mmCIF file of C-alpha atoms and ligand atoms in Angstrom:
data_model
loop_
_atom_site.group_PDB
_atom_site.id
_atom_site.type_symbol
_atom_site.label_atom_id
_atom_site.label_comp_id
_atom_site.label_asym_id
_atom_site.label_seq_id
_atom_site.Cartn_x
_atom_site.Cartn_y
_atom_site.Cartn_z
ATOM 1 C CA MET A 78 -29.287 8.406 20.886
ATOM 2 C CA ALA A 79 -25.874 9.587 19.386
ATOM 3 C CA GLY A 80 -25.692 13.054 17.391
ATOM 4 C CA PRO A 81 -25.823 12.992 13.581
ATOM 5 C CA ARG A 82 -23.295 11.074 11.808
ATOM 6 C CA THR A 83 -21.757 10.953 8.382
ATOM 7 C CA VAL A 84 -20.765 7.412 6.975
ATOM 8 C CA LEU A 85 -18.269 7.906 3.978
ATOM 9 C CA LEU A 86 -18.523 4.495 1.796
ATOM 10 C CA ALA A 87 -15.492 3.966 -0.050
ATOM 11 C CA ALA A 88 -16.002 2.446 -3.459
ATOM 12 C CA PRO A 89 -14.799 -0.203 -4.756
ATOM 13 C CA ARG A 90 -15.000 -2.253 -1.588
ATOM 14 C CA SER A 91 -15.930 -5.755 -0.641
ATOM 15 C CA PHE A 92 -15.714 -8.905 -3.178
ATOM 16 C CA CYS A 93 -13.350 -8.749 -6.108
ATOM 17 C CA ALA A 94 -13.678 -10.778 -9.257
ATOM 18 C CA GLY A 95 -11.146 -13.382 -7.936
ATOM 19 C CA VAL A 96 -13.113 -14.204 -4.785
ATOM 20 C CA GLU A 97 -16.636 -14.169 -6.692
ATOM 21 C CA ARG A 98 -14.918 -16.758 -9.027
ATOM 22 C CA ALA A 99 -13.590 -18.867 -6.165
ATOM 23 C CA ILE A 100 -16.986 -18.728 -4.314
ATOM 24 C CA GLU A 101 -18.907 -19.755 -7.386
ATOM 25 C CA ILE A 102 -16.393 -22.527 -8.025
ATOM 26 C CA VAL A 103 -17.099 -24.135 -4.695
ATOM 27 C CA GLU A 104 -20.948 -23.531 -5.019
ATOM 28 C CA ARG A 105 -21.082 -24.998 -8.546
ATOM 29 C CA SER A 106 -18.936 -28.140 -7.542
ATOM 30 C CA LEU A 107 -21.191 -28.739 -4.484
ATOM 31 C CA ALA A 108 -23.743 -29.335 -7.060
ATOM 32 C CA HIS A 109 -21.935 -32.162 -8.319
ATOM 33 C CA GLY A 110 -21.234 -34.184 -5.200
ATOM 34 C CA PRO A 111 -19.004 -34.080 -2.045
ATOM 35 C CA VAL A 112 -16.290 -30.977 -1.998
ATOM 36 C CA PHE A 113 -13.103 -30.718 0.204
ATOM 37 C CA VAL A 114 -11.447 -27.360 -0.127
ATOM 38 C CA ARG A 115 -7.745 -27.015 0.984
ATOM 39 C CA LYS A 116 -7.470 -23.941 3.247
ATOM 40 C CA GLN A 117 -9.906 -21.346 3.450
ATOM 41 C CA ILE A 118 -11.379 -20.552 -0.037
ATOM 42 C CA VAL A 119 -10.840 -17.102 0.852
ATOM 43 C CA HIS A 120 -9.746 -15.331 3.997
ATOM 44 C CA ASN A 121 -13.169 -14.648 5.253
ATOM 45 C CA THR A 122 -15.004 -16.478 8.481
ATOM 46 C CA HIS A 123 -18.339 -15.713 7.045
ATOM 47 C CA VAL A 124 -17.549 -17.144 3.558
ATOM 48 C CA VAL A 125 -16.046 -20.069 4.942
ATOM 49 C CA GLU A 126 -18.894 -20.595 7.518
ATOM 50 C CA ASP A 127 -21.706 -20.145 4.728
ATOM 51 C CA LEU A 128 -19.865 -22.640 2.458
ATOM 52 C CA GLY A 129 -19.161 -25.058 5.438
ATOM 53 C CA GLY A 130 -22.907 -24.932 6.147
ATOM 54 C CA ARG A 131 -23.726 -25.700 2.619
ATOM 55 C CA GLY A 132 -21.642 -28.987 2.561
ATOM 56 C CA ALA A 133 -17.873 -27.966 1.598
ATOM 57 C CA THR A 134 -15.408 -29.590 3.793
ATOM 58 C CA PHE A 135 -12.411 -27.456 4.549
ATOM 59 C CA VAL A 136 -9.173 -29.124 5.318
ATOM 60 C CA ASP A 137 -5.702 -28.008 5.967
ATOM 61 C CA GLU A 138 -3.803 -30.409 4.041
ATOM 62 C CA LEU A 139 -4.505 -32.777 1.319
ATOM 63 C CA ASP A 140 -3.819 -35.901 3.655
ATOM 64 C CA GLU A 141 -7.211 -35.183 5.018
ATOM 65 C CA VAL A 142 -8.820 -35.511 1.758
ATOM 66 C CA PRO A 143 -9.888 -39.073 1.152
ATOM 67 C CA ASP A 144 -8.396 -40.827 -2.147
ATOM 68 C CA GLY A 145 -10.340 -39.987 -5.428
ATOM 69 C CA ALA A 146 -12.380 -37.230 -3.869
ATOM 70 C CA THR A 147 -12.643 -33.560 -5.264
ATOM 71 C CA VAL A 148 -10.596 -30.867 -4.034
ATOM 72 C CA VAL A 149 -10.743 -27.140 -4.604
ATOM 73 C CA PHE A 150 -7.522 -25.240 -4.302
ATOM 74 C CA SER A 151 -8.109 -21.742 -2.627
ATOM 75 C CA ALA A 152 -8.041 -18.471 -4.426
ATOM 76 C CA HIS A 153 -4.544 -17.804 -2.725
ATOM 77 C CA GLY A 154 -2.903 -20.628 -5.075
ATOM 78 C CA VAL A 155 -1.017 -23.826 -4.229
ATOM 79 C CA SER A 156 2.843 -24.742 -5.125
ATOM 80 C CA PRO A 157 3.684 -27.335 -7.576
ATOM 81 C CA ALA A 158 4.472 -29.730 -4.349
ATOM 82 C CA VAL A 159 0.742 -29.674 -3.692
ATOM 83 C CA ARG A 160 -0.343 -30.208 -7.271
ATOM 84 C CA ALA A 161 1.902 -33.092 -7.450
ATOM 85 C CA GLU A 162 0.420 -34.839 -4.425
ATOM 86 C CA ALA A 163 -2.835 -34.294 -5.472
ATOM 87 C CA ASP A 164 -2.134 -35.837 -8.931
ATOM 88 C CA SER A 165 -0.372 -38.892 -7.232
ATOM 89 C CA ARG A 166 -3.342 -39.258 -4.953
ATOM 90 C CA GLY A 167 -5.750 -39.333 -7.858
ATOM 91 C CA LEU A 168 -7.619 -36.428 -6.549
ATOM 92 C CA THR A 169 -9.864 -34.440 -8.704
ATOM 93 C CA VAL A 170 -8.777 -30.953 -8.607
ATOM 94 C CA VAL A 171 -10.788 -27.863 -9.398
ATOM 95 C CA ASP A 172 -8.262 -24.853 -9.313
ATOM 96 C CA ALA A 173 -9.865 -21.744 -7.732
ATOM 97 C CA THR A 174 -6.358 -19.938 -7.796
ATOM 98 C CA CYS A 175 -7.200 -16.513 -8.805
ATOM 99 C CA PRO A 176 -6.066 -15.830 -12.386
ATOM 100 C CA LEU A 177 -3.927 -12.877 -11.112
ATOM 101 C CA VAL A 178 -2.113 -15.054 -8.611
ATOM 102 C CA ALA A 179 -1.614 -17.583 -11.564
ATOM 103 C CA ARG A 180 0.027 -14.688 -13.705
ATOM 104 C CA VAL A 181 2.647 -14.247 -10.603
ATOM 105 C CA HIS A 182 3.248 -17.796 -10.722
ATOM 106 C CA ALA A 183 3.902 -17.946 -14.351
ATOM 107 C CA SER A 184 6.353 -15.003 -14.168
ATOM 108 C CA ALA A 185 7.971 -17.005 -11.292
ATOM 109 C CA ARG A 186 8.540 -20.273 -13.622
ATOM 110 C CA ARG A 187 9.767 -18.068 -16.433
ATOM 111 C CA ALA A 188 12.342 -16.331 -14.288
ATOM 112 C CA ALA A 189 13.529 -19.622 -12.876
ATOM 113 C CA ALA A 190 13.651 -20.887 -16.200
ATOM 114 C CA ARG A 191 16.215 -18.242 -17.125
ATOM 115 C CA GLY A 192 18.168 -19.091 -14.201
ATOM 116 C CA ASP A 193 17.264 -15.965 -12.092
ATOM 117 C CA THR A 194 16.912 -15.679 -8.560
ATOM 118 C CA VAL A 195 13.153 -14.660 -7.829
ATOM 119 C CA VAL A 196 12.855 -12.060 -4.961
ATOM 120 C CA LEU A 197 9.618 -12.092 -3.732
ATOM 121 C CA ILE A 198 8.057 -9.070 -1.825
ATOM 122 C CA GLY A 199 5.486 -10.383 0.493
ATOM 123 C CA HIS A 200 4.364 -11.654 3.976
ATOM 124 C CA PRO A 201 5.795 -14.671 5.427
ATOM 125 C CA GLY A 202 3.869 -17.467 6.049
ATOM 126 C CA HIS A 203 0.985 -16.534 3.802
ATOM 127 C CA GLU A 204 -0.394 -19.132 1.553
ATOM 128 C CA GLU A 205 -0.199 -17.221 -1.493
ATOM 129 C CA VAL A 206 3.610 -16.398 -0.860
ATOM 130 C CA GLU A 207 4.068 -20.141 -0.264
ATOM 131 C CA GLY A 208 2.589 -21.072 -3.517
ATOM 132 C CA THR A 209 4.658 -18.634 -5.433
ATOM 133 C CA LEU A 210 7.967 -19.294 -3.772
ATOM 134 C CA GLY A 211 7.353 -22.875 -4.518
ATOM 135 C CA GLU A 212 7.304 -22.003 -8.230
ATOM 136 C CA ALA A 213 10.647 -20.774 -8.219
ATOM 137 C CA PRO A 214 13.107 -23.205 -6.027
ATOM 138 C CA GLY A 215 15.869 -20.795 -4.562
ATOM 139 C CA SER A 216 13.937 -17.815 -4.302
ATOM 140 C CA VAL A 217 13.980 -15.175 -1.446
ATOM 141 C CA LEU A 218 11.327 -13.573 0.414
ATOM 142 C CA VAL A 219 11.673 -9.939 1.607
ATOM 143 C CA SER A 220 9.062 -7.979 3.365
ATOM 144 C CA THR A 221 10.916 -4.606 4.227
ATOM 145 C CA VAL A 222 13.314 -2.137 3.225
ATOM 146 C CA ASP A 223 15.544 -3.457 6.012
ATOM 147 C CA ASP A 224 15.220 -7.033 4.673
ATOM 148 C CA VAL A 225 16.419 -5.838 1.257
ATOM 149 C CA ASP A 226 19.467 -4.456 3.053
ATOM 150 C CA ARG A 227 20.395 -7.822 4.522
ATOM 151 C CA LEU A 228 19.551 -9.936 1.220
ATOM 152 C CA SER A 229 22.144 -11.727 -0.537
ATOM 153 C CA VAL A 230 21.921 -13.783 -3.937
ATOM 154 C CA PRO A 231 24.196 -15.718 -5.872
ATOM 155 C CA ASP A 232 24.397 -13.233 -8.706
ATOM 156 C CA PRO A 233 23.317 -9.716 -8.356
ATOM 157 C CA ALA A 234 23.003 -9.587 -12.121
ATOM 158 C CA THR A 235 20.244 -12.155 -12.438
ATOM 159 C CA VAL A 236 17.334 -11.315 -10.389
ATOM 160 C CA THR A 237 13.571 -11.163 -10.882
ATOM 161 C CA PHE A 238 11.483 -8.923 -8.594
ATOM 162 C CA LEU A 239 7.984 -10.303 -7.926
ATOM 163 C CA ALA A 240 5.173 -9.441 -5.375
ATOM 164 C CA GLN A 241 2.372 -10.835 -3.496
ATOM 165 C CA THR A 242 -1.095 -9.573 -5.253
ATOM 166 C CA THR A 243 -2.466 -7.960 -1.811
ATOM 167 C CA LEU A 244 0.441 -5.598 -0.435
ATOM 168 C CA ALA A 245 0.089 -1.952 0.241
ATOM 169 C CA VAL A 246 0.886 -0.101 -2.981
ATOM 170 C CA ASP A 247 2.891 2.643 -0.938
ATOM 171 C CA GLU A 248 4.932 0.402 1.208
ATOM 172 C CA THR A 249 5.809 -1.722 -1.633
ATOM 173 C CA ALA A 250 7.113 1.166 -3.743
ATOM 174 C CA ASP A 251 9.789 1.870 -0.975
ATOM 175 C CA VAL A 252 10.640 -1.848 -0.936
ATOM 176 C CA VAL A 253 11.014 -1.717 -4.819
ATOM 177 C CA ALA A 254 13.017 1.447 -4.780
ATOM 178 C CA ARG A 255 15.572 -0.145 -2.311
ATOM 179 C CA LEU A 256 15.898 -3.288 -4.381
ATOM 180 C CA ARG A 257 16.335 -1.299 -7.719
ATOM 181 C CA SER A 258 19.147 0.772 -5.996
ATOM 182 C CA ARG A 259 20.622 -2.632 -4.737
ATOM 183 C CA PHE A 260 20.170 -4.652 -7.987
ATOM 184 C CA PRO A 261 19.996 -2.110 -10.807
ATOM 185 C CA ASP A 262 20.026 -4.740 -13.624
ATOM 186 C CA ALA A 263 17.145 -6.792 -12.069
ATOM 187 C CA ARG A 264 13.707 -7.724 -14.098
ATOM 188 C CA GLY A 265 10.231 -7.727 -12.986
ATOM 189 C CA ALA A 266 7.891 -4.927 -12.094
ATOM 190 C CA ALA A 267 6.923 -6.214 -8.706
ATOM 191 C CA GLU A 268 4.443 -3.112 -8.308
ATOM 192 C CA GLU A 269 2.341 -4.478 -11.188
ATOM 193 C CA ASP A 270 1.994 -7.741 -9.336
ATOM 194 C CA ILE A 271 -0.475 -6.007 -6.924
ATOM 195 C CA CYS A 272 -3.840 -6.820 -8.401
ATOM 196 C CA TYR A 273 -6.350 -4.145 -9.494
ATOM 197 C CA ALA A 274 -8.694 -5.036 -6.561
ATOM 198 C CA THR A 275 -6.288 -4.324 -3.853
ATOM 199 C CA THR A 276 -4.945 -1.251 -5.757
ATOM 200 C CA ASN A 277 -8.619 0.122 -6.075
ATOM 201 C CA ARG A 278 -9.615 -0.714 -2.651
ATOM 202 C CA GLN A 279 -6.672 1.323 -1.305
ATOM 203 C CA ASP A 280 -7.070 4.277 -3.435
ATOM 204 C CA ALA A 281 -10.851 4.512 -2.607
ATOM 205 C CA LEU A 282 -10.108 4.362 1.121
ATOM 206 C CA ARG A 283 -7.617 6.938 0.844
ATOM 207 C CA SER A 284 -9.990 9.594 -0.536
ATOM 208 C CA VAL A 285 -12.442 8.527 2.580
ATOM 209 C CA ALA A 286 -9.738 8.172 5.314
ATOM 210 C CA SER A 287 -8.632 11.685 5.354
ATOM 211 C CA ASP A 288 -11.982 13.246 6.034
ATOM 212 C CA ALA A 289 -13.008 10.442 8.588
ATOM 213 C CA ASP A 290 -12.681 10.270 12.436
ATOM 214 C CA LEU A 291 -12.584 6.685 12.314
ATOM 215 C CA VAL A 292 -12.426 4.007 9.806
ATOM 216 C CA LEU A 293 -14.186 0.669 9.889
ATOM 217 C CA VAL A 294 -12.677 -2.181 7.675
ATOM 218 C CA VAL A 295 -14.828 -5.156 7.320
ATOM 219 C CA GLY A 296 -12.833 -8.079 6.631
ATOM 220 C CA SER A 297 -11.239 -10.984 8.601
ATOM 221 C CA ALA A 298 -7.997 -10.724 10.680
ATOM 222 C CA ASN A 299 -5.978 -13.278 8.577
ATOM 223 C CA SER A 300 -7.034 -11.191 5.290
ATOM 224 C CA SER A 301 -3.712 -9.650 4.064
ATOM 225 C CA ASN A 302 -5.544 -7.204 1.834
ATOM 226 C CA SER A 303 -8.229 -6.185 4.447
ATOM 227 C CA ARG A 304 -5.362 -5.782 7.024
ATOM 228 C CA ARG A 305 -3.731 -3.266 4.488
ATOM 229 C CA LEU A 306 -6.707 -1.322 4.211
ATOM 230 C CA ALA A 307 -6.789 -0.562 8.135
ATOM 231 C CA GLU A 308 -3.080 0.106 8.194
ATOM 232 C CA GLN A 309 -3.275 2.531 5.396
ATOM 233 C CA ALA A 310 -5.863 4.645 7.074
ATOM 234 C CA VAL A 311 -3.906 4.710 10.499
ATOM 235 C CA ARG A 312 -0.653 5.820 8.251
ATOM 236 C CA GLN A 313 -3.063 8.559 7.003
ATOM 237 C CA GLY A 314 -3.650 9.615 10.814
ATOM 238 C CA THR A 315 -7.037 8.187 11.194
ATOM 239 C CA ARG A 316 -8.083 5.500 13.517
ATOM 240 C CA ALA A 317 -9.109 2.166 11.967
ATOM 241 C CA GLU A 318 -10.309 -1.004 13.227
ATOM 242 C CA LEU A 319 -10.659 -4.114 11.199
ATOM 243 C CA VAL A 320 -13.911 -6.146 12.193
ATOM 244 C CA ASP A 321 -15.320 -9.455 10.969
ATOM 245 C CA ASP A 322 -19.065 -7.912 11.290
ATOM 246 C CA VAL A 323 -21.032 -5.253 13.090
ATOM 247 C CA SER A 324 -21.021 -7.706 16.225
ATOM 248 C CA HIS A 325 -17.315 -6.732 16.656
ATOM 249 C CA VAL A 326 -17.873 -2.888 16.589
ATOM 250 C CA ARG A 327 -17.349 -1.595 20.199
ATOM 251 C CA PRO A 328 -19.396 1.071 21.121
ATOM 252 C CA GLU A 329 -16.737 3.392 22.662
ATOM 253 C CA TRP A 330 -14.800 3.073 19.225
ATOM 254 C CA LEU A 331 -17.842 5.530 17.969
ATOM 255 C CA ALA A 332 -17.800 8.051 20.551
ATOM 256 C CA GLY A 333 -16.791 11.244 19.331
ATOM 257 C CA ALA A 334 -16.567 9.659 15.695
ATOM 258 C CA ARG A 335 -18.873 12.335 13.653
ATOM 259 C CA THR A 336 -17.656 10.996 10.359
ATOM 260 C CA ILE A 337 -17.104 7.240 9.858
ATOM 261 C CA GLY A 338 -15.132 6.053 6.853
ATOM 262 C CA LEU A 339 -16.426 2.452 5.832
ATOM 263 C CA THR A 340 -14.815 0.013 3.420
ATOM 264 C CA ALA A 341 -14.251 -4.013 3.207
ATOM 265 C CA GLY A 342 -11.549 -6.246 2.122
ATOM 266 C CA ALA A 343 -11.878 -8.112 -1.090
ATOM 267 C CA SER A 344 -12.988 -11.054 0.445
ATOM 268 C CA ALA A 345 -15.773 -9.447 2.447
ATOM 269 C CA PRO A 346 -19.390 -9.981 1.699
ATOM 270 C CA PRO A 347 -21.139 -6.856 0.818
ATOM 271 C CA GLY A 348 -24.009 -7.682 2.973
ATOM 272 C CA LEU A 349 -22.005 -7.230 6.060
ATOM 273 C CA VAL A 350 -21.113 -3.693 5.227
ATOM 274 C CA ASP A 351 -24.959 -2.915 4.487
ATOM 275 C CA GLU A 352 -25.615 -4.542 8.091
ATOM 276 C CA LEU A 353 -23.151 -2.442 9.712
ATOM 277 C CA VAL A 354 -24.614 0.581 8.181
ATOM 278 C CA ARG A 355 -27.938 -0.150 9.061
ATOM 279 C CA ALA A 356 -26.682 -0.595 12.668
ATOM 280 C CA LEU A 357 -25.148 2.807 12.725
ATOM 281 C CA GLY A 358 -28.654 4.130 11.379
ATOM 282 C CA GLY A 359 -30.117 2.614 14.566
ATOM 283 C CA LEU A 360 -27.945 4.506 16.916
ATOM 284 C CA GLY A 361 -28.943 7.987 15.754
ATOM 285 C CA PRO A 362 -29.396 10.226 12.540
ATOM 286 C CA VAL A 363 -26.895 9.110 9.645
ATOM 287 C CA THR A 364 -25.978 10.507 6.126
ATOM 288 C CA VAL A 365 -24.627 8.048 3.814
ATOM 289 C CA THR A 366 -22.404 9.143 1.127
ATOM 290 C CA GLU A 367 -20.479 6.820 -1.212
ATOM 291 C CA ARG A 368 -17.230 8.203 -2.605
ATOM 292 C CA ARG A 369 -16.298 5.956 -5.919
ATOM 293 C CA THR A 370 -12.796 6.390 -7.415
ATOM 294 C CA VAL A 371 -13.432 3.876 -10.163
ATOM 295 C CA ALA A 372 -15.649 1.685 -11.653
ATOM 296 C CA GLU A 373 -14.671 -1.863 -11.496
ATOM 297 C CA THR A 374 -15.701 -4.191 -14.484
ATOM 298 C CA VAL A 375 -13.171 -7.188 -14.218
ATOM 299 C CA ARG A 376 -14.737 -10.778 -14.617
ATOM 300 C CA PHE A 377 -12.995 -13.999 -14.795
ATOM 301 C CA THR A 378 -14.311 -17.016 -16.431
ATOM 302 C CA LEU A 379 -14.706 -20.394 -14.544
ATOM 303 C CA PRO A 380 -12.262 -23.362 -14.867
ATOM 304 C CA PRO A 381 -13.473 -26.764 -16.103
ATOM 305 C CA LEU A 382 -15.628 -28.292 -13.145
ATOM 306 C CA PRO A 383 -16.102 -31.633 -12.352
ATOM 307 C CA GLU A 384 -18.930 -33.743 -13.878
ATOM 308 C CA ALA A 385 -22.184 -34.758 -12.104
ATOM 309 C CA SER A 386 -21.678 -37.985 -10.200
ATOM 310 C CA PRO A 387 -23.617 -40.800 -11.567
HETATM 311 O O1 0CJ B 775 -4.576 -13.413 -2.662
HETATM 312 C C1 0CJ B 775 -5.722 -13.397 -3.164
HETATM 313 C C2 0CJ B 775 -5.834 -14.236 -4.192
HETATM 314 C C3 0CJ B 775 -6.610 -12.739 -2.489
HETATM 315 C C4 0CJ B 775 -7.804 -13.404 -2.123
HETATM 316 C C5 0CJ B 775 -8.894 -12.553 -1.618
HETATM 317 O O2 0CJ B 775 -8.619 -11.873 -0.182
HETATM 318 P P1 0CJ B 775 -8.223 -12.709 0.890
HETATM 319 O O3 0CJ B 775 -8.773 -11.987 2.154
HETATM 320 O O4 0CJ B 775 -8.793 -14.243 0.776
HETATM 321 O O5 0CJ B 775 -6.780 -13.129 0.672
HETATM 322 P P2 0CJ B 775 -5.523 -12.133 1.251
HETATM 323 O O6 0CJ B 775 -5.214 -12.631 2.549
HETATM 324 O O7 0CJ B 775 -4.519 -12.496 0.400
HETATM 325 O O8 0CJ B 775 -5.724 -10.896 1.034
HETATM 326 FE FE1 F3S B 776 -7.457 -11.980 -7.214
HETATM 327 FE FE2 F3S B 776 -6.721 -9.486 -6.419
HETATM 328 FE FE3 F3S B 776 -9.109 -10.674 -5.587
HETATM 329 S S1 F3S B 776 -5.463 -11.391 -6.479
HETATM 330 S S2 F3S B 776 -8.474 -12.812 -5.722
HETATM 331 S S3 F3S B 776 -8.331 -9.908 -7.782
HETATM 332 S S4 F3S B 776 -7.750 -9.632 -4.492
#
């Protein structure tokens, strides 16, 4: 048995309103007939496995979807080219793009319409970034302050800054500061594109990580917002591990960790956190304390869903 431990639970943690909506969209669509989902509905192996077990078929691209079938677009959004392809194929589209991603897409379209070059702050290859870049042809992606220093745009006076919704708030502030010094006339408040759930989970973890010997983040390796949580704890000087679930926690990580900070990314089911707390309790006496920095009340309405098949 290990000695007494404290678990500091960061709150808010786990599912956000956009993820709850996306999962409900797939669940409700399944009630009407076969459902294909383009990409992972959210970046979480458990969510994808669970919906797969309930009948959803996950595909990488639309050419794997039969003509006339129902396809759900993931929470991360798609580029206009993907929408056009779905239209031309006669697919029934149910759009699970998070409304807060859709808001960034709308900003990108407005910027492109006035002739601005969109400078998007984000991570290369991420699905959300591909969707947003697609909304503004000629847009450019930057991830770091060094990228900003190397950046060249056709006209420095007509630039709009936007950001991926799941970035680290503190790192993004540094990139935006450098962008503003290079392009003082630019439009766009990129920091405001980082969504409430990302910001809240980072704030909550900040208050926990400084008092912890180890931080465990429940989330999948390809989840941007979950990875940002683990990186943030490390920047605060606390060891951190990102785990899909309790089975990935290595006993040696826990050695000497009297206080464990615990959080979960916006795509990680809350039950996985409960499971982890129970498992820690099985190793020795544990005091669990939740530290809440803010109450979340955001809820999103569902989009139109397919009619029941005859
Ligand atoms: O971009 C989003 C709409 C966030 C969705 C929820 O999180 P996740 O892990 O699926 O996506 P990220 O990789 O963007 O954090
Ligand atoms: Fe949307 Fe933010 Fe969640 S963009 S899906 S509310 S992490």
